[in-house]
Amino acid sequence: MRHSSASRAAARTTVRRVVVAAASALLLAGPLAATAHAAPADQLPADQLPAELVEAISRDLKISADEYLARSERAQELADYARNFRAERPEDFAGAWLGTDGRPVVAVTNPDAARQAENDGYHVTVAPVSADGLEQSLAELNRWVAALPRELSSQVNATSIDVFNNRLIVDIANSPAGRALNLPTLIANIQVMLTPGQPPNEPGPLGGDTYITADGDVRSTPLDRIGVCSFGFNAVDADGSAANITAGHCDAVAREDGGSTVYLPNRENIDESLKIGAFTRSTVGEGSTLDYGIIGLDQAGEDVGLNRPVIRGGNGSTLTVTGTAAPVAGAPVCKSGQSSYFTCGIVAADRIETQLVRADGTSTTIRGFATTACTLSGDSGGAIVTGTLALGVISGSNSSGAPDCVEANLVLAPQGGTSSLGISIQDIEAETGARVRTGAAA
C-alpha cells in the first residue's frame, strides 16, 4: 500500500513497502501443491494479446507470445500430471517444473518411478528426497523458527523448497545475530543464504488499475490515512455479488462493520474521488496464512466496468482473463500494476513462506508463490497471470522502493534479481468462496 502525503488538489504519494527476501530464480522453486484445480481453460490466441503485453513477454522472457501461451498451458498440464502421479506414488514423487527451455521435468526418487514418467512422455531426473519429505522438513523448520525469541526469528527472511536441487533454502539476514543462528541438525538437505538485512515489511502496492482507500469518507480522512493500491481480478463473492480480489494489506481499516472505503481517485482533487465500494473481507495472516482482500463493489463500481473479466496494462490496453491456474515452478508469468504495468518473469517457487513485520513490531507468516517479475510501489493487490489465466494477486516485492524496473534489475542483479510474492488465486477462491470472472476465449 502507498499512503498519500499531498495537498488534496494535486495528490502526490510516498511509498510504504512490503519487502520479500530476494533469491536466485533457480534457487527458489518449490514442490507442486497437492490441491486439485480445474483443467486448463482455453486461452486467447497470441494475435489477440495486448501489444504492451507482447512487448513485455519479448523484453522480459525473451520468447514469443505463442511460446508464452504454449508454456503456460504446458505448465498446467504438468500440474495435473504431477498431482495424479504424487497421489499414486507419494514416496516416489520429488517435484516437477518447466525447464528454462520450456520442457516439463518430473523428479522422482527411484528408477521404477523414472521409467513410468519417461513412458508418459516426460523428462525425468532422480532426487534423494521426496516432495512429502521436503515439505515435512520445511514444516519442522518453520516450527523451529516460530519458537525462537523475536530478536532471533526476525533474522529469518524466508524459507522455501529448492525443487531443482532437492533441498530447503533458508534466507537469513547477514547480521551478527543471523550468522549466529544454530539451525536444527535434524533437517537434512538444507542450504543457508545470507542476504542483507531488510527493513521491517510494510504494506506496499502492486497490480492493475489504481484505487485509493479511506477510513470512511475520503473528505474527512487524514491524508496520511489515504492509501493507494491496485485492483486485482474482478470477481463475484460467495453471495454472487460483484467484487474485486486484491491484497489484504491494502485494507488499512479493520472494523466489525466493514473495512476501508474504496474510491477511484480523482487525480486533480482527491475530495472528488468516486466511491465504488468497500472491503468486506481481508486478512494478512490473521486466521489465515494468506494476504488477500475482497472489495464489495456497489453500483457505481459496476457502472465503471469493474464487473468485466479484464485486467489492464500500459496505455489502457486490456487482457481478457479466461480461467484460473495453479503456480508451477518455471512457468511463465506476467503481472499488471498501476506503477510498472506489464512485466514478466517465471514462477521461481510455487510455495514460499515469509514473515511480514507490522509497524508495531509484531509479525505474521504469509504463504504464497515467488516470481521473478519486477513489481514497484503502487502495484500491490494487482493481477498475476500465466498465459491468459488468473494465477494470483501481488503481495510484496524486493523492488518496491525502486523508481523503475530498469534500476531495480540493475541494483538487485547481484542478489539474484527482482523477486515478488504472489498469493494463489485458487487458494483465495477456496478460502472465501469468491470466483474470478472469466470470459470465453476466442
CSV table of C-alpha atoms in Angstrom, one decimal:
chain,number,residue,atom,x,y,z
A,1,MET,CA,0.0,0.0,0.0
A,2,ARG,CA,1.1,3.6,-0.5
A,3,HIS,CA,-0.2,6.5,1.6
A,4,SER,CA,-1.0,10.0,0.3
A,5,SER,CA,1.2,12.8,1.6
A,6,ALA,CA,0.0,15.6,-0.8
A,7,SER,CA,-2.4,18.5,-1.0
A,8,ARG,CA,-5.9,17.3,-1.8
A,9,ALA,CA,-5.9,19.4,-5.0
A,10,ALA,CA,-2.8,17.7,-6.5
A,11,ALA,CA,-2.2,14.3,-4.9
A,12,ARG,CA,1.4,13.1,-4.6
A,13,THR,CA,2.3,10.0,-2.7
A,14,THR,CA,5.0,8.5,-0.6
A,15,VAL,CA,5.9,4.8,-0.5
A,16,ARG,CA,5.3,2.2,2.2
A,17,ARG,CA,6.8,-1.1,1.2
A,18,VAL,CA,6.4,-4.8,1.6
A,19,VAL,CA,9.8,-6.4,1.2
A,20,VAL,CA,10.2,-10.0,0.2
A,21,ALA,CA,13.7,-11.6,0.5
A,22,ALA,CA,15.4,-11.9,-2.9
A,23,ALA,CA,16.9,-15.1,-4.1
A,24,SER,CA,18.1,-16.6,-7.3
A,25,ALA,CA,15.3,-17.8,-9.6
A,26,LEU,CA,16.8,-21.2,-9.8
A,27,LEU,CA,17.1,-21.4,-6.0
A,28,LEU,CA,13.6,-20.5,-5.2
A,29,ALA,CA,11.5,-23.4,-6.6
A,30,GLY,CA,9.1,-25.4,-4.5
A,31,PRO,CA,7.1,-28.6,-4.9
A,32,LEU,CA,3.8,-28.6,-6.7
A,33,ALA,CA,0.8,-28.0,-4.5
A,34,ALA,CA,-1.3,-31.1,-3.7
A,35,THR,CA,-4.6,-29.3,-4.1
A,36,ALA,CA,-6.7,-30.1,-7.1
A,37,HIS,CA,-7.5,-27.5,-9.7
A,38,ALA,CA,-9.6,-27.2,-12.8
A,39,ALA,CA,-8.3,-28.4,-16.2
A,40,PRO,CA,-6.6,-25.6,-18.1
A,41,ALA,CA,-9.0,-23.2,-19.7
A,42,ASP,CA,-8.9,-22.1,-23.3
A,43,GLN,CA,-6.7,-19.1,-23.8
A,44,LEU,CA,-6.8,-16.2,-26.2
A,45,PRO,CA,-4.7,-16.6,-29.3
A,46,ALA,CA,-1.4,-14.7,-29.5
A,47,ASP,CA,-2.7,-12.2,-32.0
A,48,GLN,CA,-5.4,-11.1,-29.5
A,49,LEU,CA,-2.9,-10.3,-26.7
A,50,PRO,CA,-2.4,-6.6,-26.0
A,51,ALA,CA,0.7,-5.2,-27.8
A,52,GLU,CA,2.1,-4.0,-24.5
A,53,LEU,CA,1.9,-7.5,-23.0
A,54,VAL,CA,3.6,-9.0,-26.1
A,55,GLU,CA,6.3,-6.4,-25.8
A,56,ALA,CA,6.8,-7.3,-22.1
A,57,ILE,CA,7.0,-11.0,-22.9
A,58,SER,CA,9.6,-10.4,-25.5
A,59,ARG,CA,11.6,-8.0,-23.3
A,60,ASP,CA,11.5,-9.9,-20.0
A,61,LEU,CA,11.2,-13.6,-21.1
A,62,LYS,CA,13.0,-13.5,-24.5
A,63,ILE,CA,10.3,-15.7,-26.0
A,64,SER,CA,7.4,-15.1,-28.5
A,65,ALA,CA,3.8,-14.6,-27.4
A,66,ASP,CA,2.9,-18.0,-29.0
A,67,GLU,CA,5.6,-19.7,-26.9
A,68,TYR,CA,4.5,-17.8,-23.7
A,69,LEU,CA,0.9,-19.2,-24.2
A,70,ALA,CA,2.2,-22.7,-25.0
A,71,ARG,CA,4.4,-22.8,-21.9
A,72,SER,CA,1.6,-21.6,-19.7
A,73,GLU,CA,-0.7,-24.4,-21.0
A,74,ARG,CA,2.2,-26.9,-20.7
A,75,ALA,CA,2.7,-25.9,-17.1
A,76,GLN,CA,-0.9,-26.5,-16.2
A,77,GLU,CA,-0.9,-29.9,-17.9
A,78,LEU,CA,2.2,-30.8,-15.9
A,79,ALA,CA,0.5,-29.7,-12.7
A,80,ASP,CA,-2.4,-32.1,-13.4
A,81,TYR,CA,0.0,-34.9,-14.2
A,82,ALA,CA,2.2,-34.3,-11.2
A,83,ARG,CA,-0.8,-34.1,-8.8
A,84,ASN,CA,-2.1,-37.5,-10.1
A,85,PHE,CA,1.4,-39.1,-10.0
A,86,ARG,CA,2.0,-37.8,-6.5
A,87,ALA,CA,-1.3,-39.2,-5.3
A,88,GLU,CA,-0.5,-42.6,-6.8
A,89,ARG,CA,3.2,-42.7,-5.7
A,90,PRO,CA,3.7,-40.2,-2.8
A,91,GLU,CA,7.0,-41.7,-1.7
A,92,ASP,CA,8.4,-41.6,-5.3
A,93,PHE,CA,7.5,-38.0,-6.3
A,94,ALA,CA,10.1,-35.4,-5.7
A,95,GLY,CA,8.8,-32.3,-7.7
A,96,ALA,CA,8.1,-31.0,-11.2
A,97,TRP,CA,8.9,-27.9,-13.1
A,98,LEU,CA,9.3,-26.4,-16.5
A,99,GLY,CA,13.0,-26.2,-17.6
A,100,THR,CA,14.5,-23.0,-19.0
A,101,ASP,CA,13.8,-24.4,-22.5
A,102,GLY,CA,10.1,-24.9,-21.6
A,103,ARG,CA,10.3,-28.7,-21.3
A,104,PRO,CA,8.3,-30.3,-18.5
A,105,VAL,CA,10.5,-32.2,-16.0
A,106,VAL,CA,9.4,-34.7,-13.3
A,107,ALA,CA,11.7,-35.5,-10.4
A,108,VAL,CA,11.4,-39.0,-8.8
A,109,THR,CA,13.2,-40.9,-6.1
A,110,ASN,CA,13.8,-44.3,-7.8
A,111,PRO,CA,14.4,-45.9,-11.3
A,112,ASP,CA,11.0,-47.6,-11.4
A,113,ALA,CA,9.2,-44.3,-11.0
A,114,ALA,CA,11.5,-42.7,-13.5
A,115,ARG,CA,10.6,-45.4,-16.1
A,116,GLN,CA,6.9,-44.6,-15.6
A,117,ALA,CA,7.3,-40.9,-16.0
A,118,GLU,CA,9.5,-41.4,-19.1
A,119,ASN,CA,6.9,-43.7,-20.6
A,120,ASP,CA,4.3,-41.0,-20.1
A,121,GLY,CA,6.5,-38.6,-22.2
A,122,TYR,CA,8.2,-36.5,-19.5
A,123,HIS,CA,11.9,-35.7,-19.0
A,124,VAL,CA,13.0,-37.2,-15.7
A,125,THR,CA,15.6,-36.6,-13.0
A,126,VAL,CA,16.3,-38.7,-9.9
A,127,ALA,CA,16.4,-37.0,-6.5
A,128,PRO,CA,17.1,-38.4,-3.0
A,129,VAL,CA,14.2,-36.8,-1.0
A,130,SER,CA,10.5,-37.0,-1.9
A,131,ALA,CA,8.3,-33.9,-2.1
A,132,ASP,CA,6.5,-35.1,1.0
A,133,GLY,CA,9.8,-35.4,2.8
A,134,LEU,CA,10.9,-31.9,1.9
A,135,GLU,CA,7.5,-30.4,2.9
A,136,GLN,CA,7.7,-32.2,6.3
A,137,SER,CA,11.2,-30.8,6.8
A,138,LEU,CA,10.0,-27.4,5.8
A,139,ALA,CA,7.2,-27.6,8.4
A,140,GLU,CA,9.7,-28.7,11.1
A,141,LEU,CA,12.0,-25.8,10.2
A,142,ASN,CA,9.2,-23.2,10.3
A,143,ARG,CA,8.0,-24.6,13.7
A,144,TRP,CA,11.6,-24.2,15.0
A,145,VAL,CA,11.8,-20.6,13.7
A,146,ALA,CA,8.4,-19.7,15.3
A,147,ALA,CA,9.6,-20.9,18.7
A,148,LEU,CA,12.7,-18.7,18.6
A,149,PRO,CA,12.8,-15.4,20.6
A,150,ARG,CA,11.6,-12.5,18.5
A,151,GLU,CA,15.0,-11.0,18.1
A,152,LEU,CA,16.3,-14.2,16.5
A,153,SER,CA,13.2,-15.3,14.4
A,154,SER,CA,13.3,-11.8,12.8
A,155,GLN,CA,16.6,-12.7,11.2
A,156,VAL,CA,15.0,-15.4,9.1
A,157,ASN,CA,13.7,-13.6,6.0
A,158,ALA,CA,12.1,-16.6,4.2
A,159,THR,CA,12.1,-20.4,3.9
A,160,SER,CA,11.4,-22.3,0.7
A,161,ILE,CA,12.0,-25.5,-1.2
A,162,ASP,CA,14.5,-25.6,-4.0
A,163,VAL,CA,12.9,-28.3,-6.2
A,164,PHE,CA,15.7,-28.1,-8.8
A,165,ASN,CA,18.3,-29.2,-6.2
A,166,ASN,CA,16.0,-31.1,-3.9
A,167,ARG,CA,16.7,-29.1,-0.7
A,168,LEU,CA,15.5,-26.4,1.6
A,169,ILE,CA,16.5,-22.8,1.3
A,170,VAL,CA,16.8,-20.6,4.4
A,171,ASP,CA,17.3,-16.9,3.7
A,172,ILE,CA,18.9,-15.4,6.8
A,173,ALA,CA,19.9,-11.8,7.4
A,174,ASN,CA,23.6,-11.2,7.0
A,175,SER,CA,23.9,-9.8,10.5
A,176,PRO,CA,25.7,-11.0,13.7
A,177,ALA,CA,22.5,-12.5,15.1
A,178,GLY,CA,21.7,-14.1,11.8
A,179,ARG,CA,25.1,-15.7,11.4
A,180,ALA,CA,25.0,-16.9,14.9
A,181,LEU,CA,21.8,-18.9,14.4
A,182,ASN,CA,22.3,-22.6,15.0
A,183,LEU,CA,20.0,-24.3,12.5
A,184,PRO,CA,18.4,-27.6,13.7
A,185,THR,CA,20.6,-30.6,12.8
A,186,LEU,CA,17.7,-33.0,12.3
A,187,ILE,CA,16.8,-31.3,9.0
A,188,ALA,CA,18.8,-32.7,6.0
A,189,ASN,CA,19.3,-31.2,2.6
A,190,ILE,CA,19.4,-27.6,3.7
A,191,GLN,CA,21.3,-24.6,2.3
A,192,VAL,CA,21.6,-21.3,4.1
A,193,MET,CA,21.7,-18.0,2.2
A,194,LEU,CA,22.9,-14.8,3.8
A,195,THR,CA,21.4,-11.6,2.4
A,196,PRO,CA,21.5,-8.0,3.6
A,197,GLY,CA,19.1,-7.4,6.5
A,198,GLN,CA,15.8,-6.0,5.3
A,199,PRO,CA,13.9,-3.1,6.8
A,200,PRO,CA,10.5,-4.0,8.5
A,201,ASN,CA,8.0,-5.2,6.0
A,202,GLU,CA,5.3,-2.6,5.4
A,203,PRO,CA,2.3,-2.7,3.2
A,204,GLY,CA,3.4,-1.9,-0.3
A,205,PRO,CA,1.3,-1.7,-3.5
A,206,LEU,CA,1.3,-4.0,-6.6
A,207,GLY,CA,-1.4,-4.7,-9.6
A,208,GLY,CA,-3.9,-3.4,-12.3
A,209,ASP,CA,-5.6,0.0,-12.2
A,210,THR,CA,-5.3,2.4,-9.2
A,211,TYR,CA,-7.7,2.6,-6.3
A,212,ILE,CA,-7.4,4.6,-3.1
A,213,THR,CA,-8.7,3.7,0.4
A,214,ALA,CA,-10.1,5.9,3.2
A,215,ASP,CA,-11.4,5.5,6.7
A,216,GLY,CA,-15.0,6.2,5.8
A,217,ASP,CA,-15.5,9.4,3.7
A,218,VAL,CA,-12.4,10.4,1.8
A,219,ARG,CA,-13.1,14.1,2.5
A,220,SER,CA,-12.8,13.6,6.3
A,221,THR,CA,-9.9,11.1,6.2
A,222,PRO,CA,-6.5,12.5,7.1
A,223,LEU,CA,-4.1,12.4,4.2
A,224,ASP,CA,-1.7,10.0,5.9
A,225,ARG,CA,-4.6,7.5,6.2
A,226,ILE,CA,-5.4,7.6,2.4
A,227,GLY,CA,-3.8,4.5,0.8
A,228,VAL,CA,-3.1,3.7,-2.8
A,229,CYS,CA,-3.2,0.1,-4.3
A,230,SER,CA,-4.0,-1.7,-7.5
A,231,PHE,CA,-7.1,-3.7,-8.3
A,232,GLY,CA,-6.6,-7.4,-8.8
A,233,PHE,CA,-9.2,-9.6,-10.5
A,234,ASN,CA,-12.9,-8.8,-11.0
A,235,ALA,CA,-15.0,-11.5,-9.3
A,236,VAL,CA,-18.2,-12.4,-7.6
A,237,ASP,CA,-18.2,-13.1,-3.9
A,238,ALA,CA,-19.7,-16.1,-2.1
A,239,ASP,CA,-23.1,-14.5,-2.3
A,240,GLY,CA,-22.8,-13.8,-6.1
A,241,SER,CA,-22.3,-10.0,-5.7
A,242,ALA,CA,-19.8,-8.0,-7.7
A,243,ALA,CA,-16.4,-7.9,-6.1
A,244,ASN,CA,-12.7,-7.5,-6.8
A,245,ILE,CA,-10.0,-9.7,-5.3
A,246,THR,CA,-6.9,-7.8,-4.2
A,247,ALA,CA,-4.2,-7.8,-1.4
A,248,GLY,CA,-5.4,-7.8,2.2
A,249,HIS,CA,-2.8,-5.4,3.4
A,250,CYS,CA,-4.5,-2.7,1.2
A,251,ASP,CA,-7.4,-2.7,3.7
A,252,ALA,CA,-5.9,-0.3,6.3
A,253,VAL,CA,-9.0,-0.2,8.4
A,254,ALA,CA,-10.2,-3.2,10.4
A,255,ARG,CA,-13.7,-2.7,11.8
A,256,GLU,CA,-16.5,-5.1,12.7
A,257,ASP,CA,-18.9,-3.3,10.4
A,258,GLY,CA,-16.5,-3.4,7.4
A,259,GLY,CA,-13.1,-2.3,6.2
A,260,SER,CA,-11.7,0.6,4.2
A,261,THR,CA,-13.9,2.5,1.8
A,262,VAL,CA,-12.6,2.2,-1.8
A,263,TYR,CA,-12.5,5.0,-4.3
A,264,LEU,CA,-11.5,5.6,-7.9
A,265,PRO,CA,-9.0,8.5,-7.5
A,266,ASN,CA,-9.7,11.9,-9.0
A,267,ARG,CA,-6.1,13.0,-9.6
A,268,GLU,CA,-6.9,16.6,-9.8
A,269,ASN,CA,-8.8,16.7,-6.4
A,270,ILE,CA,-8.9,13.7,-4.1
A,271,ASP,CA,-12.1,15.0,-2.4
A,272,GLU,CA,-13.9,14.5,-5.7
A,273,SER,CA,-12.9,10.8,-6.0
A,274,LEU,CA,-15.7,8.3,-6.9
A,275,LYS,CA,-16.7,5.8,-4.2
A,276,ILE,CA,-17.1,2.4,-5.7
A,277,GLY,CA,-17.3,0.1,-2.7
A,278,ALA,CA,-15.6,-1.1,0.4
A,279,PHE,CA,-13.6,-4.1,1.8
A,280,THR,CA,-16.0,-6.8,3.0
A,281,ARG,CA,-13.2,-9.2,4.0
A,282,SER,CA,-9.5,-9.1,4.4
A,283,THR,CA,-6.6,-10.9,6.1
A,284,VAL,CA,-2.9,-10.5,6.4
A,285,GLY,CA,-2.0,-13.7,8.2
A,286,GLU,CA,-4.8,-13.3,10.8
A,287,GLY,CA,-6.5,-16.7,11.0
A,288,SER,CA,-5.0,-17.5,7.6
A,289,THR,CA,-1.6,-17.7,6.0
A,290,LEU,CA,-2.7,-15.7,3.0
A,291,ASP,CA,-2.7,-12.0,2.2
A,292,TYR,CA,-6.0,-11.2,0.3
A,293,GLY,CA,-8.9,-8.7,0.4
A,294,ILE,CA,-12.4,-8.8,-1.1
A,295,ILE,CA,-13.7,-5.4,-2.2
A,296,GLY,CA,-17.5,-5.4,-2.4
A,297,LEU,CA,-18.5,-3.3,-5.3
A,298,ASP,CA,-21.5,-1.0,-5.3
A,299,GLN,CA,-23.5,0.0,-8.4
A,300,ALA,CA,-21.0,2.8,-9.2
A,301,GLY,CA,-18.2,0.2,-9.3
A,302,GLU,CA,-20.1,-2.0,-11.7
A,303,ASP,CA,-21.1,1.0,-13.8
A,304,VAL,CA,-17.4,1.9,-14.4
A,305,GLY,CA,-16.6,-1.6,-15.7
A,306,LEU,CA,-15.4,-3.4,-12.7
A,307,ASN,CA,-17.7,-6.3,-13.4
A,308,ARG,CA,-15.8,-7.3,-16.6
A,309,PRO,CA,-13.2,-10.2,-16.8
A,310,VAL,CA,-10.3,-8.0,-17.8
A,311,ILE,CA,-7.1,-6.6,-16.4
A,312,ARG,CA,-5.3,-3.5,-17.8
A,313,GLY,CA,-1.7,-2.9,-18.9
A,314,GLY,CA,0.1,0.1,-20.2
A,315,ASN,CA,-1.6,2.7,-22.4
A,316,GLY,CA,-5.0,1.5,-21.5
A,317,SER,CA,-4.7,-1.9,-23.1
A,318,THR,CA,-6.7,-4.8,-21.7
A,319,LEU,CA,-6.4,-8.6,-21.4
A,320,THR,CA,-9.4,-10.9,-21.0
A,321,VAL,CA,-9.0,-13.4,-18.2
A,322,THR,CA,-10.1,-16.8,-19.5
A,323,GLY,CA,-9.7,-19.1,-16.4
A,324,THR,CA,-7.6,-19.8,-13.3
A,325,ALA,CA,-4.3,-21.6,-12.9
A,326,ALA,CA,-2.1,-23.1,-10.2
A,327,PRO,CA,1.6,-21.9,-9.7
A,328,VAL,CA,4.1,-24.3,-11.3
A,329,ALA,CA,7.8,-23.8,-10.9
A,330,GLY,CA,9.3,-22.5,-14.1
A,331,ALA,CA,6.0,-21.4,-15.7
A,332,PRO,CA,6.0,-18.0,-17.4
A,333,VAL,CA,4.0,-15.2,-15.7
A,334,CYS,CA,3.2,-11.6,-16.4
A,335,LYS,CA,1.7,-9.1,-14.0
A,336,SER,CA,-0.2,-5.9,-14.3
A,337,GLY,CA,0.3,-3.0,-11.9
A,338,GLN,CA,-0.5,0.7,-11.8
A,339,SER,CA,3.1,1.6,-11.3
A,340,SER,CA,5.0,-0.8,-13.6
A,341,TYR,CA,2.2,-2.0,-15.9
A,342,PHE,CA,3.1,-5.3,-17.7
A,343,THR,CA,6.3,-7.0,-16.6
A,344,CYS,CA,7.0,-10.7,-16.9
A,345,GLY,CA,9.1,-13.5,-15.4
A,346,ILE,CA,8.8,-17.1,-14.2
A,347,VAL,CA,7.4,-18.8,-11.1
A,348,ALA,CA,10.6,-19.1,-9.1
A,349,ALA,CA,8.9,-21.0,-6.2
A,350,ASP,CA,5.4,-22.4,-6.1
A,351,ARG,CA,5.4,-22.3,-2.3
A,352,ILE,CA,7.3,-19.8,-0.1
A,353,GLU,CA,6.7,-18.6,3.4
A,354,THR,CA,8.0,-15.2,4.6
A,355,GLN,CA,7.5,-13.1,7.7
A,356,LEU,CA,5.6,-9.8,7.4
A,357,VAL,CA,6.6,-7.4,10.1
A,358,ARG,CA,3.9,-4.9,11.1
A,359,ALA,CA,4.6,-1.3,12.2
A,360,ASP,CA,4.1,-2.3,15.9
A,361,GLY,CA,6.9,-4.8,15.7
A,362,THR,CA,4.7,-7.9,15.6
A,363,SER,CA,4.9,-10.3,12.7
A,364,THR,CA,3.0,-12.9,10.9
A,365,THR,CA,3.8,-15.6,8.3
A,366,ILE,CA,2.5,-15.2,4.8
A,367,ARG,CA,2.4,-18.1,2.4
A,368,GLY,CA,2.4,-17.7,-1.4
A,369,PHE,CA,4.5,-18.2,-4.5
A,370,ALA,CA,7.5,-16.3,-5.8
A,371,THR,CA,8.0,-14.9,-9.2
A,372,THR,CA,10.9,-13.0,-10.9
A,373,ALA,CA,8.6,-10.3,-12.4
A,374,CYS,CA,9.5,-6.8,-11.4
A,375,THR,CA,6.9,-5.0,-9.2
A,376,LEU,CA,7.1,-1.5,-7.8
A,377,SER,CA,5.5,0.5,-5.1
A,378,GLY,CA,1.8,1.1,-6.1
A,379,ASP,CA,1.4,-2.4,-7.7
A,380,SER,CA,0.1,-4.2,-4.5
A,381,GLY,CA,-3.1,-6.2,-5.0
A,382,GLY,CA,-2.6,-6.3,-8.7
A,383,ALA,CA,-3.1,-9.2,-11.1
A,384,ILE,CA,-0.6,-12.0,-12.0
A,385,VAL,CA,-1.4,-14.2,-15.0
A,386,THR,CA,0.1,-17.2,-16.7
A,387,GLY,CA,-1.0,-17.1,-20.3
A,388,THR,CA,-4.4,-15.6,-20.1
A,389,LEU,CA,-5.3,-17.5,-16.8
A,390,ALA,CA,-5.5,-15.8,-13.4
A,391,LEU,CA,-2.7,-17.0,-11.2
A,392,GLY,CA,-2.6,-14.7,-8.2
A,393,VAL,CA,-2.5,-11.2,-6.7
A,394,ILE,CA,0.6,-9.3,-5.7
A,395,SER,CA,1.5,-9.2,-2.0
A,396,GLY,CA,5.1,-7.9,-1.8
A,397,SER,CA,8.4,-7.4,-3.6
A,398,ASN,CA,12.1,-6.7,-3.0
A,399,SER,CA,12.0,-4.0,-5.7
A,400,SER,CA,9.1,-1.9,-4.3
A,401,GLY,CA,11.3,1.0,-3.4
A,402,ALA,CA,12.9,1.4,-6.9
A,403,PRO,CA,11.9,4.2,-9.2
A,404,ASP,CA,11.5,1.9,-12.2
A,405,CYS,CA,12.2,-1.7,-13.2
A,406,VAL,CA,15.4,-0.8,-15.1
A,407,GLU,CA,17.1,0.4,-12.0
A,408,ALA,CA,15.6,-2.4,-9.9
A,409,ASN,CA,17.1,-5.0,-12.2
A,410,LEU,CA,20.5,-3.4,-12.2
A,411,VAL,CA,20.6,-2.9,-8.4
A,412,LEU,CA,19.2,-6.4,-7.5
A,413,ALA,CA,21.1,-8.4,-10.1
A,414,PRO,CA,24.0,-9.3,-7.6
A,415,GLN,CA,21.4,-10.7,-5.2
A,416,GLY,CA,19.6,-12.8,-7.8
A,417,GLY,CA,17.4,-10.2,-9.4
A,418,THR,CA,13.9,-9.0,-8.7
A,419,SER,CA,11.5,-11.2,-6.6
A,420,SER,CA,7.8,-10.8,-5.9
A,421,LEU,CA,5.4,-12.6,-3.6
A,422,GLY,CA,2.1,-13.7,-5.1
A,423,ILE,CA,-0.9,-15.2,-3.4
A,424,SER,CA,-2.6,-18.0,-5.3
A,425,ILE,CA,-6.0,-17.1,-6.7
A,426,GLN,CA,-7.1,-20.7,-6.3
A,427,ASP,CA,-6.2,-20.7,-2.6
A,428,ILE,CA,-8.2,-17.4,-2.2
A,429,GLU,CA,-11.2,-18.8,-4.0
A,430,ALA,CA,-11.1,-22.0,-1.8
A,431,GLU,CA,-11.0,-19.9,1.4
A,432,THR,CA,-13.5,-17.3,0.5
A,433,GLY,CA,-16.0,-18.8,-1.9
A,434,ALA,CA,-15.3,-15.9,-4.3
A,435,ARG,CA,-14.9,-16.7,-8.0
A,436,VAL,CA,-12.8,-14.8,-10.6
A,437,ARG,CA,-14.9,-13.6,-13.5
A,438,THR,CA,-13.7,-15.2,-16.8
A,439,GLY,CA,-14.5,-14.5,-20.4
A,440,ALA,CA,-14.8,-17.1,-23.2
A,441,ALA,CA,-11.6,-17.5,-25.3
A,442,ALA,CA,-12.0,-16.6,-29.0
